[in-house]
mmCIF file of C-alpha atoms in Angstrom:
data_model
loop_
_atom_site.group_PDB
_atom_site.id
_atom_site.type_symbol
_atom_site.label_atom_id
_atom_site.label_comp_id
_atom_site.label_asym_id
_atom_site.label_seq_id
_atom_site.Cartn_x
_atom_site.Cartn_y
_atom_site.Cartn_z
ATOM 1 C CA MET A 15 -14.229 -1.753 -0.118
ATOM 2 C CA HIS A 16 -11.118 -2.677 2.055
ATOM 3 C CA ILE A 17 -10.906 -2.927 5.770
ATOM 4 C CA ASP A 18 -7.474 -2.599 7.806
ATOM 5 C CA PRO A 19 -8.266 -3.672 11.148
ATOM 6 C CA VAL A 20 -4.910 -2.562 12.358
ATOM 7 C CA ARG A 21 -5.486 0.903 12.551
ATOM 8 C CA ASN A 22 -9.405 0.392 12.246
ATOM 9 C CA THR A 23 -9.781 1.946 8.822
ATOM 10 C CA LEU A 24 -11.957 1.281 5.624
ATOM 11 C CA TRP A 25 -10.276 2.608 2.484
ATOM 12 C CA TYR A 26 -11.952 2.414 -1.074
ATOM 13 C CA ASP A 27 -10.557 2.362 -4.415
ATOM 14 C CA LEU A 28 -11.808 5.299 -6.071
ATOM 15 C CA SER A 29 -10.661 4.470 -9.567
ATOM 16 C CA SER A 30 -12.152 0.953 -9.541
ATOM 17 C CA PRO A 31 -16.055 0.162 -10.372
ATOM 18 C CA SER A 32 -17.749 -1.852 -7.907
ATOM 19 C CA GLN A 33 -17.183 -5.540 -8.080
ATOM 20 C CA SER A 34 -19.308 -7.171 -5.172
ATOM 21 C CA SER A 35 -22.572 -6.401 -3.062
ATOM 22 C CA ASN A 36 -20.474 -5.219 -0.327
ATOM 23 C CA SER A 37 -18.233 -2.531 -2.684
ATOM 24 C CA VAL A 38 -19.227 0.990 -2.611
ATOM 25 C CA SER A 39 -20.569 2.007 -5.912
ATOM 26 C CA ASN A 40 -18.510 4.251 -7.999
ATOM 27 C CA ASP A 41 -20.790 7.111 -8.459
ATOM 28 C CA SER A 42 -20.325 10.809 -8.454
ATOM 29 C CA ASN A 43 -20.534 10.907 -4.671
ATOM 30 C CA PRO A 44 -18.197 8.168 -3.221
ATOM 31 C CA ALA A 45 -17.997 9.834 -0.023
ATOM 32 C CA ALA A 46 -21.747 9.620 0.549
ATOM 33 C CA SER A 47 -21.796 5.966 -0.625
ATOM 34 C CA PHE A 48 -19.011 5.306 1.602
ATOM 35 C CA GLU A 49 -21.168 6.493 4.423
ATOM 36 C CA GLN A 50 -23.963 4.062 3.230
ATOM 37 C CA VAL A 51 -21.921 1.231 3.447
ATOM 38 C CA LEU A 52 -20.559 2.371 7.125
ATOM 39 C CA GLY A 53 -24.481 1.265 7.954
ATOM 40 C CA GLN A 54 -23.249 -2.200 7.573
ATOM 41 C CA VAL A 55 -20.304 -1.439 10.009
ATOM 42 C CA GLY A 56 -21.152 -2.496 13.578
ATOM 43 C CA GLN A 57 -20.494 0.217 16.156
ATOM 44 C CA ASN A 58 -20.304 -0.348 19.978
ATOM 45 C CA PRO A 59 -22.985 2.087 21.334
ATOM 46 C CA GLU A 60 -21.014 2.929 24.396
ATOM 47 C CA GLN A 61 -18.188 4.091 22.208
ATOM 48 C CA PRO A 62 -19.180 6.432 19.910
ATOM 49 C CA SER A 63 -16.822 6.805 16.930
ATOM 50 C CA SER A 64 -15.140 9.734 15.085
ATOM 51 C CA ARG A 65 -15.498 9.216 11.553
ATOM 52 C CA THR A 66 -13.058 11.302 8.992
ATOM 53 C CA ILE A 67 -13.559 10.753 5.364
ATOM 54 C CA SER A 68 -10.547 11.946 2.917
ATOM 55 C CA ASN A 69 -10.022 11.639 -0.650
ATOM 56 C CA ARG A 70 -6.364 11.606 -1.479
ATOM 57 C CA GLU A 71 -4.152 11.998 -4.266
ATOM 58 C CA ASP A 72 -3.472 8.427 -4.344
ATOM 59 C CA GLY A 73 -6.891 7.405 -5.699
ATOM 60 C CA LEU A 74 -8.093 5.885 -2.548
ATOM 61 C CA LEU A 75 -11.011 7.160 -0.457
ATOM 62 C CA TRP A 76 -10.103 6.592 3.483
ATOM 63 C CA MET A 77 -12.554 6.442 6.342
ATOM 64 C CA HIS A 78 -11.049 6.466 9.715
ATOM 65 C CA LEU A 79 -13.541 4.672 12.214
ATOM 66 C CA GLY A 80 -12.343 6.063 15.605
ATOM 67 C CA ASN A 81 -13.439 3.764 18.302
ATOM 68 C CA GLY A 82 -15.864 2.070 15.984
ATOM 69 C CA THR A 83 -15.607 -1.766 15.467
ATOM 70 C CA VAL A 84 -15.268 -3.623 12.135
ATOM 71 C CA THR A 85 -17.475 -6.623 11.885
ATOM 72 C CA GLU A 86 -17.029 -9.698 9.769
ATOM 73 C CA GLU A 87 -19.954 -8.907 7.921
ATOM 74 C CA LEU A 88 -17.693 -6.758 5.340
ATOM 75 C CA GLY A 89 -15.343 -9.793 5.456
ATOM 76 C CA ASN A 90 -11.571 -10.259 6.978
ATOM 77 C CA VAL A 91 -8.463 -8.925 5.536
ATOM 78 C CA SER A 92 -5.874 -11.695 4.854
ATOM 79 C CA ALA A 93 -2.169 -11.083 3.906
ATOM 80 C CA ALA A 94 -1.773 -9.448 0.354
ATOM 81 C CA PRO A 95 -1.998 -12.823 -2.130
ATOM 82 C CA GLY A 96 1.027 -14.165 -3.846
ATOM 83 C CA THR A 97 3.258 -12.744 -1.080
ATOM 84 C CA SER A 98 5.238 -14.575 1.599
ATOM 85 C CA SER A 99 7.517 -13.948 4.618
ATOM 86 C CA ASN A 100 9.599 -16.924 3.463
ATOM 87 C CA SER A 101 12.780 -16.116 1.949
ATOM 88 C CA ILE A 102 13.944 -17.912 -1.389
ATOM 89 C CA SER A 103 16.911 -20.100 -0.927
ATOM 90 C CA ALA A 104 20.348 -18.697 -2.558
ATOM 91 C CA ALA A 105 23.949 -19.222 -2.400
ATOM 92 C CA HIS A 106 24.814 -15.820 -0.730
ATOM 93 C CA GLU A 107 23.799 -14.182 2.991
ATOM 94 C CA ALA A 108 21.457 -11.347 2.517
ATOM 95 C CA ILE A 109 22.709 -7.869 3.259
ATOM 96 C CA SER A 110 21.520 -6.609 6.650
ATOM 97 C CA THR A 111 20.302 -3.203 7.190
ATOM 98 C CA ASP A 112 19.783 -0.539 10.191
ATOM 99 C CA TYR A 113 16.139 -1.307 9.777
ATOM 100 C CA ASP A 114 16.095 -4.877 9.962
ATOM 101 C CA ALA A 115 13.804 -5.315 13.294
ATOM 102 C CA LEU A 116 11.431 -2.706 12.018
ATOM 103 C CA ILE A 117 11.037 -4.274 8.550
ATOM 104 C CA LYS A 118 10.734 -7.853 10.026
ATOM 105 C CA GLN A 119 7.962 -6.394 12.118
ATOM 106 C CA ALA A 120 5.976 -4.913 9.371
ATOM 107 C CA SER A 121 6.455 -7.877 6.868
ATOM 108 C CA LEU A 122 4.857 -10.067 9.572
ATOM 109 C CA LYS A 123 2.133 -7.745 10.135
ATOM 110 C CA TYR A 124 1.249 -7.202 6.523
ATOM 111 C CA GLY A 125 2.542 -10.145 4.523
ATOM 112 C CA VAL A 126 4.829 -8.396 2.623
ATOM 113 C CA SER A 127 8.436 -10.217 2.370
ATOM 114 C CA GLU A 128 11.406 -8.519 3.920
ATOM 115 C CA SER A 129 13.514 -8.617 0.678
ATOM 116 C CA LEU A 130 10.881 -6.823 -0.838
ATOM 117 C CA ILE A 131 10.553 -4.081 1.735
ATOM 118 C CA LYS A 132 14.264 -3.358 1.716
ATOM 119 C CA ALA A 133 14.323 -3.445 -2.014
ATOM 120 C CA VAL A 134 11.686 -0.806 -2.356
ATOM 121 C CA ILE A 135 13.479 1.332 0.538
ATOM 122 C CA ASP A 136 16.907 1.046 -1.085
ATOM 123 C CA THR A 137 15.553 2.225 -4.419
ATOM 124 C CA GLU A 138 13.449 5.028 -3.068
ATOM 125 C CA SER A 139 15.769 6.510 -0.451
ATOM 126 C CA SER A 140 18.830 4.389 -0.258
ATOM 127 C CA PHE A 141 18.020 4.006 3.484
ATOM 128 C CA ASN A 142 18.014 7.595 4.322
ATOM 129 C CA PRO A 143 15.255 8.370 6.613
ATOM 130 C CA ASN A 144 15.514 12.253 5.801
ATOM 131 C CA VAL A 145 15.372 12.453 2.130
ATOM 132 C CA VAL A 146 12.663 14.391 0.502
ATOM 133 C CA SER A 147 12.212 14.183 -3.319
ATOM 134 C CA SER A 148 11.331 16.823 -5.776
ATOM 135 C CA ALA A 149 8.105 15.839 -5.876
ATOM 136 C CA GLY A 150 7.509 16.125 -2.179
ATOM 137 C CA ALA A 151 7.826 12.495 -1.054
ATOM 138 C CA LYS A 152 9.614 11.967 2.443
ATOM 139 C CA GLY A 153 11.094 9.520 4.328
ATOM 140 C CA LEU A 154 12.532 5.794 4.062
ATOM 141 C CA MET A 155 9.722 4.691 1.783
ATOM 142 C CA GLN A 156 8.952 8.171 0.207
ATOM 143 C CA LEU A 157 5.574 8.631 0.885
ATOM 144 C CA MET A 158 3.680 11.751 -0.228
ATOM 145 C CA ASP A 159 2.188 13.862 2.218
ATOM 146 C CA GLY A 160 -1.751 12.824 1.262
ATOM 147 C CA THR A 161 -0.998 9.045 1.422
ATOM 148 C CA ALA A 162 0.941 9.373 4.612
ATOM 149 C CA ALA A 163 -1.838 11.247 6.418
ATOM 150 C CA GLY A 164 -4.206 8.953 4.966
ATOM 151 C CA LEU A 165 -2.084 5.866 6.609
ATOM 152 C CA GLY A 166 -2.009 7.833 9.689
ATOM 153 C CA VAL A 167 1.610 9.026 9.712
ATOM 154 C CA THR A 168 2.230 11.867 11.967
ATOM 155 C CA ASN A 169 5.935 12.290 11.044
ATOM 156 C CA ALA A 170 7.286 10.774 7.596
ATOM 157 C CA PHE A 171 10.808 11.155 8.623
ATOM 158 C CA ASP A 172 10.157 8.485 11.293
ATOM 159 C CA PRO A 173 11.776 5.209 10.263
ATOM 160 C CA ALA A 174 9.304 3.159 12.425
ATOM 161 C CA GLN A 175 6.211 5.091 10.839
ATOM 162 C CA SER A 176 7.515 5.309 7.420
ATOM 163 C CA ILE A 177 8.510 1.586 7.272
ATOM 164 C CA ASP A 178 5.034 0.507 8.878
ATOM 165 C CA ALA A 179 3.017 2.837 6.576
ATOM 166 C CA GLY A 180 5.066 1.977 3.557
ATOM 167 C CA THR A 181 4.625 -1.624 3.844
ATOM 168 C CA ARG A 182 1.088 -1.241 4.513
ATOM 169 C CA TYR A 183 0.333 0.694 1.286
ATOM 170 C CA LEU A 184 2.210 -1.739 -0.694
ATOM 171 C CA SER A 185 0.280 -4.562 0.993
ATOM 172 C CA TYR A 186 -2.997 -2.432 -0.247
ATOM 173 C CA GLN A 187 -1.316 -2.630 -3.772
ATOM 174 C CA LEU A 188 -0.684 -6.365 -3.612
ATOM 175 C CA GLN A 189 -4.136 -7.218 -2.764
ATOM 176 C CA ARG A 190 -5.938 -4.715 -5.401
ATOM 177 C CA PHE A 191 -3.477 -6.522 -8.099
ATOM 178 C CA ASN A 192 -3.916 -9.974 -6.633
ATOM 179 C CA GLY A 193 -0.209 -10.470 -5.949
ATOM 180 C CA GLU A 194 1.146 -9.499 -9.200
ATOM 181 C CA GLU A 195 4.524 -7.779 -8.040
ATOM 182 C CA LYS A 196 5.074 -5.680 -10.940
ATOM 183 C CA LEU A 197 1.713 -4.230 -11.076
ATOM 184 C CA ALA A 198 1.889 -3.198 -7.312
ATOM 185 C CA LEU A 199 4.990 -1.938 -7.737
ATOM 186 C CA ALA A 200 3.950 0.562 -10.740
ATOM 187 C CA ALA A 201 0.975 1.366 -8.493
ATOM 188 C CA TYR A 202 3.202 2.039 -5.824
ATOM 189 C CA ASN A 203 5.461 4.613 -8.068
ATOM 190 C CA ALA A 204 2.908 6.031 -10.383
ATOM 191 C CA GLY A 205 -0.443 5.706 -8.402
ATOM 192 C CA PRO A 206 -3.006 2.831 -8.359
ATOM 193 C CA GLY A 207 -5.316 5.018 -10.715
ATOM 194 C CA ARG A 208 -2.931 5.219 -13.379
ATOM 195 C CA VAL A 209 -1.919 1.560 -13.241
ATOM 196 C CA GLY A 210 -5.309 0.366 -13.163
ATOM 197 C CA ARG A 211 -6.260 2.380 -16.477
ATOM 198 C CA LEU A 212 -3.870 0.292 -18.465
ATOM 199 C CA GLY A 213 -6.628 -2.552 -18.358
ATOM 200 C CA VAL A 214 -4.096 -5.284 -17.440
ATOM 201 C CA ASP A 215 -4.694 -7.924 -14.733
ATOM 202 C CA THR A 216 -1.091 -9.730 -14.675
ATOM 203 C CA ASP A 217 2.593 -8.851 -14.786
ATOM 204 C CA GLU A 218 3.133 -10.906 -17.918
ATOM 205 C CA GLU A 219 0.433 -8.148 -19.504
ATOM 206 C CA LEU A 220 1.921 -5.090 -17.825
ATOM 207 C CA MET A 221 5.046 -5.968 -20.007
ATOM 208 C CA THR A 222 3.097 -5.698 -23.199
ATOM 209 C CA VAL A 223 1.964 -1.832 -22.290
ATOM 210 C CA MET A 224 4.997 -0.952 -20.113
ATOM 211 C CA SER A 225 5.679 1.986 -22.917
ATOM 212 C CA ARG A 226 2.527 3.642 -21.654
ATOM 213 C CA LEU A 227 3.901 4.067 -18.123
ATOM 214 C CA PRO A 228 6.312 7.000 -17.379
ATOM 215 C CA LEU A 229 10.145 5.873 -18.032
ATOM 216 C CA GLU A 230 10.812 6.660 -14.147
ATOM 217 C CA THR A 231 8.056 3.817 -13.482
ATOM 218 C CA GLN A 232 9.480 1.606 -16.104
ATOM 219 C CA ARG A 233 12.800 1.804 -14.311
ATOM 220 C CA TYR A 234 11.630 1.710 -10.957
ATOM 221 C CA ILE A 235 10.429 -1.746 -11.516
ATOM 222 C CA THR A 236 13.711 -2.705 -12.789
ATOM 223 C CA LYS A 237 15.616 -1.263 -9.996
ATOM 224 C CA ILE A 238 13.447 -3.132 -7.249
ATOM 225 C CA GLU A 239 13.806 -6.353 -8.969
ATOM 226 C CA GLN A 240 17.905 -5.913 -8.966
ATOM 227 C CA ALA A 241 17.923 -4.562 -5.580
ATOM 228 C CA GLN A 242 15.649 -7.409 -4.342
ATOM 229 C CA ALA A 243 18.368 -9.903 -4.982
ATOM 230 C CA LYS A 244 20.619 -8.392 -2.387
ATOM 231 C CA TYR A 245 18.567 -8.953 0.501
ATOM 232 C CA THR A 246 16.943 -12.503 -0.712
ATOM 233 C CA VAL A 247 18.496 -15.567 1.245
#
């Protein structure tokens, strides 16, 4: 179970079994179990909430709490482990983009480095906010419609919404894979469920089973790493 206090949203990884007493059990009816867990979430009686549960193709179960208030009973969300907004020193000046202000805002908001966000945008869309992939992914960070809807995006071609939602989704993957960047990137490209089924926990382990991922994903990770060097100072 994960809490996103920014948009007052709960999300649950359907492809991963429960690991703690605060998690939803991975039973045959995850939505029902999710409602049970909601009983542990404090609500303001004077502000009735609107709950919407949706099972998206990204392997995550989303619940929008409306005006409800998430209490500390389910824990606090922190920045994605293993990430930092501090840049790595280098002998060159990082390349600037037309979206630096939005990227910096998202970086500070979700704890994902600016260089990684820029590298994802560069690789996904070459900074073209209007691009649509053959699979239907849209915008700067190439969000699929289901994922975009789960993240509250109303216009996938809006740079501000795409960067905010894409960075938040990337931060979810970094949280899920304990800051292992290659695993998080593979999940962003191929889906968290597919990567989770590999049964690996570290980037080093991922490299030993990389051939089990689509060739596109294998190349994607390499492209991201190469692009990130351009945006690191």
